[in-house]
PDB file of C-alpha atoms in Angstrom:
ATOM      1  CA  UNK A   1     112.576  34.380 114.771  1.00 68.00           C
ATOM      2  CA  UNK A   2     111.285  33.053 118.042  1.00 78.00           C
ATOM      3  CA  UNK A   3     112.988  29.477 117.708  1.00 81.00           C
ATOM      4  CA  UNK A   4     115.706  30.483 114.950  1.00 83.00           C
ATOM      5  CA  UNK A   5     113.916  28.572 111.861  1.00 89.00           C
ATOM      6  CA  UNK A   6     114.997  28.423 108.968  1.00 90.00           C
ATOM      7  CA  UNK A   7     111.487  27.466 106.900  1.00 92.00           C
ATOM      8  CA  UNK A   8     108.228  26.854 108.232  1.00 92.00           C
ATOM      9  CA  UNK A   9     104.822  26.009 106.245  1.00 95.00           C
ATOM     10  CA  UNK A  10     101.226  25.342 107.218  1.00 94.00           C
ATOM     11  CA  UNK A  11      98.410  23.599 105.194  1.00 92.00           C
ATOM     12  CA  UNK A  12      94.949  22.995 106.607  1.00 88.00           C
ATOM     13  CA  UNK A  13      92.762  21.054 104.554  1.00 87.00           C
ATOM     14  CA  UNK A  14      89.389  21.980 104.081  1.00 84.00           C
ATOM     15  CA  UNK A  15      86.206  20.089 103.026  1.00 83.00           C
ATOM     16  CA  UNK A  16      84.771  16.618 104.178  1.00 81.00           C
ATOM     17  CA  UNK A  17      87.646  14.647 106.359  1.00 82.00           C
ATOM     18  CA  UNK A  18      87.050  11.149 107.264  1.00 83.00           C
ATOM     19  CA  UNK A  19      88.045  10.137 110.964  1.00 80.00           C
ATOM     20  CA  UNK A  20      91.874   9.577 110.987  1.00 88.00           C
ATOM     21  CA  UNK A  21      92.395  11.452 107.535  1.00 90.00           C
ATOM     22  CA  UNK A  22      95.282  14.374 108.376  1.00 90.00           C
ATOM     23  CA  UNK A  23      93.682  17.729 108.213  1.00 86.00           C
ATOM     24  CA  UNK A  24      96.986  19.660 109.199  1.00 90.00           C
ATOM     25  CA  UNK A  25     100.627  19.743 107.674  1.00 93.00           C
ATOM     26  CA  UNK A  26     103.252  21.611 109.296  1.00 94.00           C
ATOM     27  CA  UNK A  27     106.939  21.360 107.913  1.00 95.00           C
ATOM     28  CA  UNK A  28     109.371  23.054 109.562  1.00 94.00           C
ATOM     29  CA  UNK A  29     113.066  23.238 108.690  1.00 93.00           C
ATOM     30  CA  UNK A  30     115.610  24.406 111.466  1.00 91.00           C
ATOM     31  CA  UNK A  31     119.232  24.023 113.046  1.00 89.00           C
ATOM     32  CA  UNK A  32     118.161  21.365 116.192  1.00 90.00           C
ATOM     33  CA  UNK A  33     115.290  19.256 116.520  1.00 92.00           C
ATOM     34  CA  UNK A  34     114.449  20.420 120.363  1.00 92.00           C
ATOM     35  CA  UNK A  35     113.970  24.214 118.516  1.00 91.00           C
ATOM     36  CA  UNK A  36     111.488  22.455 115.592  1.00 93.00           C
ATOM     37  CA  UNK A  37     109.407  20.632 118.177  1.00 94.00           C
ATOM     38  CA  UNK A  38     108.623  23.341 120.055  1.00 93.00           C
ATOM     39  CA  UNK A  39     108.108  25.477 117.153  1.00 93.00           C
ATOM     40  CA  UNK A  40     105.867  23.077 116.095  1.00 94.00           C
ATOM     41  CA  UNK A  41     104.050  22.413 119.271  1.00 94.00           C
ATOM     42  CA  UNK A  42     103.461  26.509 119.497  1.00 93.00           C
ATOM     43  CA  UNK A  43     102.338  26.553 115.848  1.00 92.00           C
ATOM     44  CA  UNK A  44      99.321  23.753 116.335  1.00 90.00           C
ATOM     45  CA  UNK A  45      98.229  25.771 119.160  1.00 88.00           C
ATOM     46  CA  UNK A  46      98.263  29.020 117.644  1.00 88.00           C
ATOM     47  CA  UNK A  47      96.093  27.319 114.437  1.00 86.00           C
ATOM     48  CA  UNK A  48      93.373  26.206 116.892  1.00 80.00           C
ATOM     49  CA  UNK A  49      93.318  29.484 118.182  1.00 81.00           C
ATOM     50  CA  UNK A  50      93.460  31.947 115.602  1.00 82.00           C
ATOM     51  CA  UNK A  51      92.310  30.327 112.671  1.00 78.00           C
ATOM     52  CA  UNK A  52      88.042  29.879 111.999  1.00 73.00           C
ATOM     53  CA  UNK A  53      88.241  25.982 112.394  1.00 72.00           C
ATOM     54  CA  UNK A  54      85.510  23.608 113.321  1.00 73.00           C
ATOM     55  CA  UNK A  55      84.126  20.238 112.577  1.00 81.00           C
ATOM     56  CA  UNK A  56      80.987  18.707 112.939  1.00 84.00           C
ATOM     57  CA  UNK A  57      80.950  15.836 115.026  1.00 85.00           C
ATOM     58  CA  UNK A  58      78.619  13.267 114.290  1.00 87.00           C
ATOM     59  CA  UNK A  59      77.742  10.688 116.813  1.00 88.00           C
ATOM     60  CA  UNK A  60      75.049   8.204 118.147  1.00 92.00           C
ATOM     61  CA  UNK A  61      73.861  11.201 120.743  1.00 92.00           C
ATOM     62  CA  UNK A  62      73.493  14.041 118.161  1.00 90.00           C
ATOM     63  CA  UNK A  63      75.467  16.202 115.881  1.00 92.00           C
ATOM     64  CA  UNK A  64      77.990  18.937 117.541  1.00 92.00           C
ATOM     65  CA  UNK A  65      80.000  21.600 116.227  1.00 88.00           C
ATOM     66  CA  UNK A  66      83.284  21.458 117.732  1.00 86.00           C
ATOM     67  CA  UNK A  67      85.231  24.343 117.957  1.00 79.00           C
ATOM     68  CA  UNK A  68      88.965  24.923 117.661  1.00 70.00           C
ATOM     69  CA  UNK A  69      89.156  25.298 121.762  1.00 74.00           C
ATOM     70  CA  UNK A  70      87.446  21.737 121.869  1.00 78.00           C
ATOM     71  CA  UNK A  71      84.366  23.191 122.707  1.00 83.00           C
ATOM     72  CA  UNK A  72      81.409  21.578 121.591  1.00 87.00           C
ATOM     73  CA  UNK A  73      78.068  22.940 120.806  1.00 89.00           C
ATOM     74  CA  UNK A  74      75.176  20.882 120.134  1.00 89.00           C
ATOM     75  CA  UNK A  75      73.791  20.920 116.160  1.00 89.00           C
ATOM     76  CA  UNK A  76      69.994  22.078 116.169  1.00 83.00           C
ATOM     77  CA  UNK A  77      68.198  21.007 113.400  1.00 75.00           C
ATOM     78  CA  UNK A  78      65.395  23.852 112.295  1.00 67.00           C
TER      79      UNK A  78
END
């Protein structure tokens, strides 16, 4: 109701994603493109907010969990 839409959905893929694979979809159908942008825009953030997302990060310096926020937590290996 916020930005008048008309149709919005969300898909988040879970599993193993390869670097540059999409991992979110968001369609969104409404009146005036300025109103679906910023929809969309507020959506994305609102996802890496609210939802339980994270990815492990592998790299030459270690593993690291990164979290929705960007944070990133180093992986310890027990």
């Amino acid at each position: 109701e916020r930005f008048g839409l008309e149709a919005v959905a969300i898909f988040h893929r879970v599993g193993e994603v390869k670097p540059g694979e999409a991992t979110v979809v968001i369609a969104v159908a409404g009146r005036g493109r300025e109103e679906v942008n910023k929809a969309t825009r507020a959506m994305i953030d609102r996802v890496k907010k609210e939802a339980p997302i994270f990815k492990l990060e592998v790299r030459e310096d270690g593993e690291y969990w990164v979290l929705g926020d960007e944070t990133r937590v180093k992986r310890s290996r027990s």
